[in-house]
Every structure is written in structure tokens, then in C-alpha cells.
Coordinates of C-alpha atoms and ligand atoms in Angstrom, one line a residue:
M1 CA -27.1 -6.9 5.0
A2 CA -24.6 -9.7 4.4
A3 CA -24.3 -12.6 6.8
L4 CA -20.9 -14.2 7.1
G5 CA -22.4 -17.6 8.0
T6 CA -23.5 -18.0 4.3
S7 CA -20.1 -17.8 2.9
S8 CA -21.1 -20.0 -0.1
C9 CA -23.4 -17.2 -1.3
L10 CA -20.8 -14.5 -0.9
V11 CA -19.6 -12.7 -4.0
G12 CA -16.2 -11.0 -3.7
P13 CA -13.7 -11.0 -1.0
V14 CA -14.6 -11.3 2.7
P15 CA -12.9 -9.2 5.5
F16 CA -9.8 -10.9 6.7
K17 CA -10.5 -10.2 10.3
D18 CA -13.9 -11.7 10.2
V19 CA -12.4 -15.0 8.9
T20 CA -9.5 -15.1 11.4
K21 CA -11.0 -13.6 14.5
D22 CA -11.5 -17.0 16.2
H23 CA -7.9 -17.9 15.5
E24 CA -6.1 -14.9 17.0
D25 CA -3.6 -16.9 19.1
G26 CA -1.3 -19.7 19.0
Q27 CA -0.5 -20.2 15.3
T28 CA 3.1 -19.1 15.4
V29 CA 5.3 -22.1 14.7
V30 CA 8.8 -20.9 14.3
S31 CA 9.8 -17.2 14.2
P32 CA 10.7 -16.4 10.6
T33 CA 13.5 -14.1 11.8
A34 CA 15.0 -17.2 13.6
E35 CA 14.2 -19.5 10.7
H36 CA 16.0 -17.2 8.2
A37 CA 18.7 -16.1 10.6
D38 CA 21.5 -17.6 8.3
I39 CA 20.4 -15.4 5.4
L40 CA 19.7 -12.3 7.5
S41 CA 23.2 -12.4 9.1
T42 CA 24.9 -12.2 5.6
L43 CA 23.0 -9.1 4.4
P44 CA 24.5 -5.7 4.2
S45 CA 23.2 -3.4 7.0
I46 CA 22.8 0.3 7.7
A47 CA 21.3 2.2 10.6
A48 CA 18.3 4.4 9.7
G49 CA 18.4 6.4 12.9
P50 CA 18.9 5.0 16.4
D51 CA 15.7 3.0 16.3
L52 CA 15.8 1.3 12.9
Q53 CA 18.3 -1.0 11.3
L54 CA 17.9 -1.9 7.6
R55 CA 19.2 -4.8 5.7
Q56 CA 19.6 -5.0 2.0
Y57 CA 17.8 -8.0 0.5
Q58 CA 17.7 -8.5 -3.2
G59 CA 18.6 -4.8 -3.7
V60 CA 15.9 -3.5 -1.4
W61 CA 16.4 -1.8 2.1
L62 CA 14.1 -3.4 4.7
S63 CA 14.0 -4.2 8.4
A64 CA 15.2 -7.7 9.2
Y65 CA 11.7 -8.5 10.4
M66 CA 10.2 -7.7 6.9
V67 CA 13.0 -9.4 5.0
A68 CA 12.2 -12.7 7.0
G69 CA 8.5 -12.3 6.0
M70 CA 9.4 -11.7 2.4
I71 CA 11.6 -14.8 2.2
S72 CA 8.7 -16.8 3.7
V73 CA 6.3 -15.4 1.1
Q74 CA 8.8 -16.2 -1.7
R75 CA 9.1 -19.8 -0.4
R76 CA 5.6 -20.6 0.9
F77 CA 2.9 -18.4 -0.5
M78 CA 0.5 -20.4 -2.6
S79 CA -1.4 -18.3 -5.1
R80 CA -4.8 -19.2 -6.3
P81 CA -6.7 -18.3 -9.5
G82 CA -8.8 -15.2 -8.8
D83 CA -6.4 -13.8 -6.2
V84 CA -6.2 -9.9 -6.5
I85 CA -3.0 -8.4 -5.1
L86 CA -2.8 -4.8 -4.2
A87 CA 0.8 -3.5 -4.3
S88 CA 2.5 -0.2 -3.4
P89 CA 5.5 1.4 -1.8
P90 CA 4.6 2.5 1.8
K91 CA 2.7 5.8 2.3
C92 CA 1.3 6.0 -1.3
G93 CA -2.4 5.4 -0.6
T94 CA -2.4 1.8 0.3
T95 CA -5.1 2.1 3.0
W96 CA -7.3 4.0 0.5
L97 CA -6.8 1.5 -2.3
K98 CA -7.7 -1.3 0.2
A99 CA -10.9 0.5 0.9
L100 CA -11.8 1.1 -2.7
A101 CA -10.9 -2.2 -4.1
F102 CA -12.7 -4.1 -1.3
A103 CA -15.9 -1.9 -1.6
T104 CA -15.9 -2.3 -5.4
M105 CA -15.3 -6.1 -5.5
A106 CA -17.6 -7.0 -2.6
R107 CA -20.5 -4.6 -3.5
T108 CA -23.0 -7.3 -4.3
T109 CA -22.6 -8.8 -0.8
Y110 CA -21.9 -5.5 0.9
P111 CA -23.7 -2.6 -0.8
P112 CA -22.1 0.7 0.1
S113 CA -25.4 1.8 1.8
D114 CA -25.2 -1.1 4.3
A115 CA -25.0 0.4 7.8
D116 CA -23.0 -2.6 8.8
H117 CA -20.6 -2.5 5.8
P118 CA -17.2 -4.0 6.8
L119 CA -15.6 -0.6 6.0
R120 CA -17.7 1.0 8.6
R121 CA -16.6 -1.3 11.4
L122 CA -13.1 -2.5 10.5
N123 CA -9.9 -0.6 9.6
P124 CA -9.0 -1.2 6.0
H125 CA -5.9 -3.1 7.1
E126 CA -8.1 -5.5 9.0
R127 CA -10.0 -6.3 5.9
V128 CA -7.2 -6.8 3.4
P129 CA -4.1 -8.5 4.9
F130 CA -0.5 -7.3 4.4
M131 CA 1.1 -10.5 3.1
E132 CA 4.8 -10.3 4.3
N133 CA 3.7 -8.9 7.6
Q134 CA 1.6 -12.0 8.2
F135 CA 4.4 -14.2 7.3
S136 CA 6.9 -12.1 9.4
A137 CA 4.6 -12.8 12.4
G138 CA 4.6 -16.5 11.7
Q139 CA 0.9 -16.3 10.6
G140 CA 1.2 -16.8 6.9
A141 CA -1.1 -19.9 7.1
K142 CA -4.0 -17.5 8.0
L143 CA -4.0 -16.4 4.4
E144 CA -5.1 -19.8 3.5
A145 CA -8.3 -19.4 5.6
L146 CA -9.6 -16.7 3.3
P147 CA -12.1 -18.0 0.8
S148 CA -11.5 -17.0 -2.9
P149 CA -11.5 -14.5 -4.3
R150 CA -8.8 -13.3 -2.0
L151 CA -7.8 -9.6 -1.8
L152 CA -4.3 -9.3 -0.5
H153 CA -1.6 -6.6 -0.2
T154 CA 2.1 -6.4 -0.5
H155 CA 4.9 -3.7 -0.4
M156 CA 7.3 -6.1 -2.1
H157 CA 9.2 -4.8 -5.1
Y158 CA 7.9 -6.5 -8.4
S159 CA 11.2 -8.2 -8.8
M160 CA 10.8 -10.0 -5.4
L161 CA 7.3 -11.4 -6.0
P162 CA 7.1 -15.3 -6.2
P163 CA 6.7 -16.2 -9.9
S164 CA 3.4 -17.9 -9.3
L165 CA 2.0 -14.7 -7.9
A166 CA 3.4 -12.4 -10.6
G167 CA 2.3 -14.9 -13.3
C168 CA -1.3 -15.6 -12.5
C169 CA -2.8 -12.8 -10.3
K170 CA -4.3 -9.5 -11.2
M171 CA -2.4 -6.7 -9.5
V172 CA -3.3 -3.2 -8.7
Y173 CA -0.4 -0.9 -8.0
V174 CA -0.5 2.6 -6.6
C175 CA 2.4 5.0 -6.3
R176 CA 2.8 8.7 -5.5
E177 CA 5.1 11.6 -6.1
P178 CA 8.2 10.5 -4.1
K179 CA 8.7 13.7 -2.1
D180 CA 5.2 13.5 -0.7
M181 CA 5.7 9.8 0.0
L182 CA 8.8 10.6 2.0
V183 CA 7.1 13.3 4.1
S184 CA 4.2 10.9 4.7
M185 CA 6.7 8.2 5.8
W186 CA 8.4 10.5 8.2
H187 CA 5.1 11.5 9.9
F188 CA 4.2 7.9 10.1
F189 CA 7.3 6.8 11.9
K190 CA 7.1 9.8 14.1
S191 CA 3.5 8.8 15.1
A192 CA 5.1 5.4 16.3
G193 CA 7.7 7.1 18.4
L194 CA 10.6 6.3 16.0
N195 CA 13.5 8.7 16.1
L196 CA 14.4 9.4 12.5
P197 CA 15.0 13.1 11.8
F198 CA 13.6 14.2 8.4
P199 CA 17.0 15.3 7.0
D200 CA 18.4 11.8 7.8
L201 CA 15.5 10.1 6.1
F202 CA 15.9 12.5 3.2
E203 CA 19.7 11.7 2.9
L204 CA 18.9 7.9 2.9
A205 CA 16.3 8.3 0.2
C206 CA 18.7 10.2 -2.0
H207 CA 20.8 7.1 -1.9
G208 CA 18.0 4.7 -2.4
Q209 CA 18.3 3.6 1.2
N210 CA 14.9 4.5 2.8
P211 CA 12.8 1.7 4.0
Y212 CA 11.6 -0.2 0.9
G213 CA 13.9 1.8 -1.2
P214 CA 15.1 2.5 -3.8
I215 CA 11.8 4.2 -4.4
W216 CA 12.6 4.4 -8.2
D217 CA 13.1 0.6 -8.5
H218 CA 9.8 0.0 -6.7
V219 CA 7.8 2.2 -9.1
L220 CA 9.8 1.1 -12.3
G221 CA 9.3 -2.7 -11.6
Y222 CA 5.5 -2.3 -11.6
W223 CA 5.5 0.3 -14.4
A224 CA 7.3 -2.1 -16.7
A225 CA 5.0 -5.0 -15.7
S226 CA 1.9 -2.8 -16.3
T227 CA 3.1 -1.7 -19.8
A228 CA 4.0 -5.3 -20.7
R229 CA 0.8 -6.8 -19.4
P230 CA -1.9 -4.1 -18.8
E231 CA -4.6 -6.8 -18.5
R232 CA -2.7 -8.1 -15.4
V233 CA -1.2 -5.1 -13.7
M234 CA -3.0 -1.8 -13.3
F235 CA -0.9 1.2 -12.5
L236 CA -2.5 4.0 -10.4
R237 CA -1.2 7.3 -9.2
Y238 CA -2.3 8.7 -5.9
E239 CA -2.6 12.2 -7.4
E240 CA -4.9 11.0 -10.2
M241 CA -7.1 9.1 -7.6
L242 CA -7.4 12.3 -5.6
A243 CA -8.3 14.3 -8.8
D244 CA -11.2 11.9 -9.7
P245 CA -12.0 9.2 -7.1
V246 CA -15.2 8.2 -8.9
S247 CA -13.3 7.5 -12.1
T248 CA -10.8 5.5 -10.2
V249 CA -13.7 3.3 -8.8
R250 CA -15.0 2.7 -12.3
Q251 CA -11.5 1.9 -13.6
L252 CA -11.1 -0.6 -10.7
G253 CA -14.4 -2.2 -11.5
R254 CA -13.5 -2.7 -15.1
F255 CA -10.0 -4.0 -14.5
L256 CA -11.1 -6.4 -11.8
G257 CA -13.9 -7.9 -14.0
V258 CA -16.8 -6.4 -12.0
P259 CA -17.6 -3.4 -14.2
F260 CA -20.4 -1.1 -13.0
T261 CA -23.6 -1.7 -15.0
A262 CA -26.0 1.0 -16.1
A263 CA -28.2 0.0 -13.2
D264 CA -25.2 0.4 -10.8
E265 CA -24.6 3.9 -12.2
A266 CA -28.2 4.8 -11.9
A267 CA -28.1 3.7 -8.3
G268 CA -25.1 5.9 -7.8
S269 CA -22.9 3.0 -6.7
P270 CA -19.5 4.4 -7.9
V271 CA -20.2 7.7 -6.3
D272 CA -21.3 6.1 -3.0
I273 CA -18.2 3.9 -2.9
A274 CA -15.9 6.9 -3.5
E275 CA -17.7 8.9 -0.7
M276 CA -17.6 6.0 1.7
C277 CA -13.9 5.6 1.1
S278 CA -12.9 9.4 1.3
I279 CA -10.3 10.3 3.9
D280 CA -12.9 12.3 5.9
A281 CA -15.5 9.6 6.0
L282 CA -12.8 6.9 7.0
R283 CA -11.1 9.0 9.6
S284 CA -14.4 9.8 11.3
L285 CA -15.1 6.1 12.0
D286 CA -14.5 4.5 15.5
A287 CA -12.6 1.6 13.8
N288 CA -10.1 4.1 12.4
K289 CA -9.9 6.3 15.5
T290 CA -8.7 3.6 17.8
G291 CA -6.7 0.4 17.5
I292 CA -3.3 -0.6 16.5
N293 CA -1.8 -2.0 13.4
G294 CA 1.6 -3.8 12.8
S295 CA 3.5 -6.3 14.8
F296 CA 7.1 -5.1 14.5
I297 CA 6.5 -1.3 14.7
K298 CA 3.0 -0.5 16.2
F299 CA 1.0 2.2 14.4
G300 CA -2.3 3.7 15.6
H301 CA -5.1 3.3 13.1
Q302 CA -5.5 7.0 13.0
A303 CA -2.0 7.5 11.8
F304 CA -3.1 6.1 8.4
F305 CA -5.3 9.1 7.8
R306 CA -3.2 12.3 8.0
K307 CA -3.6 15.0 5.4
G308 CA -4.3 13.2 2.2
V309 CA -3.2 16.0 -0.1
V310 CA -0.7 16.7 -2.9
G311 CA 2.4 18.8 -2.4
D312 CA 2.9 18.6 1.5
W313 CA 6.6 18.2 0.8
V314 CA 6.8 22.0 0.6
N315 CA 6.3 22.1 4.4
H316 CA 9.4 19.9 5.0
M317 CA 11.9 20.4 2.2
T318 CA 13.8 23.5 1.1
P319 CA 13.7 24.2 -2.6
E320 CA 17.3 23.0 -2.8
M321 CA 16.4 19.6 -1.3
A322 CA 13.5 19.3 -3.6
R323 CA 15.6 20.1 -6.7
R324 CA 18.2 17.5 -5.7
F325 CA 15.7 14.8 -5.1
D326 CA 13.7 15.5 -8.2
A327 CA 17.0 15.4 -10.3
I328 CA 17.9 12.0 -8.8
V329 CA 14.4 10.6 -9.4
D330 CA 14.2 12.0 -13.0
D331 CA 17.6 10.5 -13.7
K332 CA 16.6 7.1 -12.6
L333 CA 13.2 7.2 -14.5
R334 CA 14.7 8.5 -17.8
G335 CA 13.7 6.5 -20.8
S336 CA 11.1 4.5 -18.9
G337 CA 8.1 6.6 -20.2
L338 CA 7.2 7.3 -16.5
A339 CA 7.7 10.7 -14.9
F340 CA 6.4 12.9 -12.0
T341 CA 7.1 16.2 -13.7
L342 CA 3.4 17.1 -14.4
V343 CA 2.3 16.1 -10.9
R344 CA 5.0 18.3 -9.4
A345 CA 4.2 21.3 -11.6
L346 CA 0.5 21.1 -10.8
A347 CA 1.2 20.6 -7.1
C348 CA 3.2 23.8 -7.1
Q349 CA 0.4 25.8 -8.5
E350 CA -2.2 24.3 -6.2
P351 CA -0.8 22.3 -3.3
D352 CA -4.1 20.8 -2.1
A353 CA -5.3 20.2 -5.6
S354 CA -8.2 18.0 -6.1
S355 CA -8.4 18.8 -9.8
L356 CA -5.3 17.4 -11.3
P357 CA -5.8 16.0 -14.9
A358 CA -4.6 12.6 -15.8
C359 CA -0.8 12.8 -16.1
V360 CA 2.3 10.8 -16.8
Ligands
LIG1 P1 -0.3 11.8 4.1 O1 0.6 11.3 5.2 O2 0.4 12.6 3.1 O3 -1.5 12.5 4.6 P2 -0.6 4.3 3.1 O4 -2.1 4.0 3.2 O5 0.0 3.7 1.9 O6 0.1 4.2 4.4 O7 -0.6 6.0 2.7 C1 -1.0 6.9 3.7 C2 -1.2 8.2 3.0 O8 -2.5 8.1 2.2 C3 -1.4 9.4 4.0 O9 -0.9 10.5 3.3 C4 -2.9 9.4 4.2 O10 -3.3 10.6 4.7 C5 -3.4 9.2 2.8 N1 -4.8 8.6 2.8 C6 -5.3 7.6 3.6 N2 -6.5 7.4 3.4 C7 -6.9 8.2 2.3 C8 -8.1 8.5 1.6 N3 -9.2 7.8 1.8 N4 -8.0 9.4 0.6 C9 -6.9 10.0 0.4 N5 -5.7 9.9 1.0 C10 -5.7 9.0 2.0

């Protein structure tokens, strides 16, 4: 089993919470929302229901709290060689990707068979920090405490990333069929007590005004980056991960420079990692049944593990709503080489599909 005291021997990332647990309090210097109040006050604003006000920053709709964190990331984040950035729109499999990437990168230090594996005692968000959220809380300096190689996460659009980060880090991006993302987002907000009726969220999304929207801009930014620099940006789709999680683990290993060897394969390492990170395995852990995540809106850890299927939109959208949203998304993606058409067709045949072929 790995001992944290011997950090010079560690290979791969260490859990964020293990590094920062002795420094939980007292690091907030100036509230970023106060620091950036002059910028925030000039931004266009809309109400996303009675509980959530969104501002448009650099073309993206966000809470003022997150805008402040992103401005701080843009101004202060210091990237390091070896940093790995996980990126995603919200509700597209971030938690799962955090678990898989951590387990893959850190497997020498923390073999998946380890009873005290960080995945078994910490929620994935406690292991891999959410960069702009750390900065929003005035705790961006904590990211400096992590030894290299750091594994970090952002929901920022590609166009918003500080140049040093986009230029030098490896990035793994995950996206999801947008209707399923929207349904997942609605359930997530509901779990935190936010009053945002689904038809309202849907209408906002059609106009690109859902939180972190427009969704098509989010996806297209990373899609373009991954096609221009595939050695730097890996583009994953939630549906493909569900169809073959073991292949995803192998792909991650290759991309991140820690490929699985013949000996790893013989020992069953990719299969063990995929099983340890399955939604059933994760949701059964105490670390994911209790606890709270988030500083602006508080989400219970269990809210990150809901259904984990393809095609749940069918339980929340009429066929007419689905047609309208699909048409908008198709129009925005036209000519990019990226589409969700095949995922949609397959999800209609088999909503809980776990056997989708690779698709674009
Ligand atoms: P649903 O709400 O559709 O069930 P994020 O981590 O970006 O917030 O995304 C959350 C979505 O990923 C939720 O989707 C959640 O159930 C699903 N999810 C979480 N862990 C998963 C896992 N290990 N395998 C598959 N899906 C997972």
C-alpha cells in the first residue's frame, strides 16, 4: 500500500485532499467576486430561474461566482510541464473520468487491488481539484501544493483557457449527447434544491444560455483542438466510454504516456481499473454516499452517481422538444466533422445501451 509520507517515491498524481487536508482553513485572501467586481458588473445577465443568475463572460453563460474563478485562473494559474488537465461540460462524465484517469496514472503507487486505494476512501472530486472552483473560493494557491504530475479539472471552454495551459499540458476532454447532458444537469440542480423547471432549462439551452453554454461552443472548441493536436488533446465521448470502459482505460494509458504493458494486461490491470470505477462500484462506497461538494451551490456526493445511462432524455422531453434541440445542435456542428447522430439513433433502439460501437 502507498504511504503518502514517501512522496519522493510516488509515481503519478496524489489525491488533492491528502495534500491539502492540513490546510483546510484560513487561506482565503480576497474574495474573487469582490476582486473582479468591476468586470462582473459590466457583464450581460439573465435569470436562470429564481435561484440562479447567469452572466455572459467571453461568450459563455456562468454564475458570477464561476466567472470570478475563471478570471483568476486566466490571470494566475501557473501551468507546469507534466500537468494533465481533464476538461468537460458539466454532467458529461467528469466524475467518472476523474476516477479513471487517476487510477490509470497512479496505478504503480496505488494498484487497483489496494484496499486503501484513494478511490475507495475519497470522492473523485476530492482527488482531482476543480480549478476554477478552487480559485472562486479564493483557494487557488492550494493547487501549488500538489506535487507533479498534477491531475486537474476544468469546465472552462477551450477558448477561455490561459495560453500557457492550452499550449503545454496534455488534456483529456469528455462530452456527451447534449439532451442527456441537459437532463442530467436538471436532476443535479434539483438535488441541490435549485428551482429550475425543466422546460425553462430546455428553453435556455436552445438559446445557448444554459449554465456553461452554449454547449455546442464547448464541444467544438475541444473538438477543433483535438483534431489539430491529437497528441495534446484527447477527445472522449461518454457513450463510447459506456460501451467499452476497458478500451477507454487502455486509450487513457497510451495517451497519458503510461501504456499498459503485457504484464499489466496479464495481471488484469485495465479490467480492474474499469471495474473499480464503474458507477455501481463507486456509488456503493461510503465516500460517495455521504459528504458535500461545491462551495457556491452545495451538491451531495451521491448526486454525482445517478443513472449513468444513454438516452434518459426520453423520460423528460417530448419528441417535438427533442427534434427542435437536435436540429439546433446539428446546425451548430455542421461542417465540423463532429455529430451526435449515431449516438442518438442507437440510444433510441436501446436506451440503456452498453454496446454502442465507436461513433462520430
Ligand atoms: P446521469 O445524471 O445521466 O445519471 P459529471 O460527473 O460530469 O457531473 O456527470 C454526471 C453523470 O455521469 C451522471 O449522469 C452520472 O450518473 C454519470 N456517472 C457518474 N459516475 C459514472 C460512472 N462511473 N460510470 C458511468 N456514468 C457515471
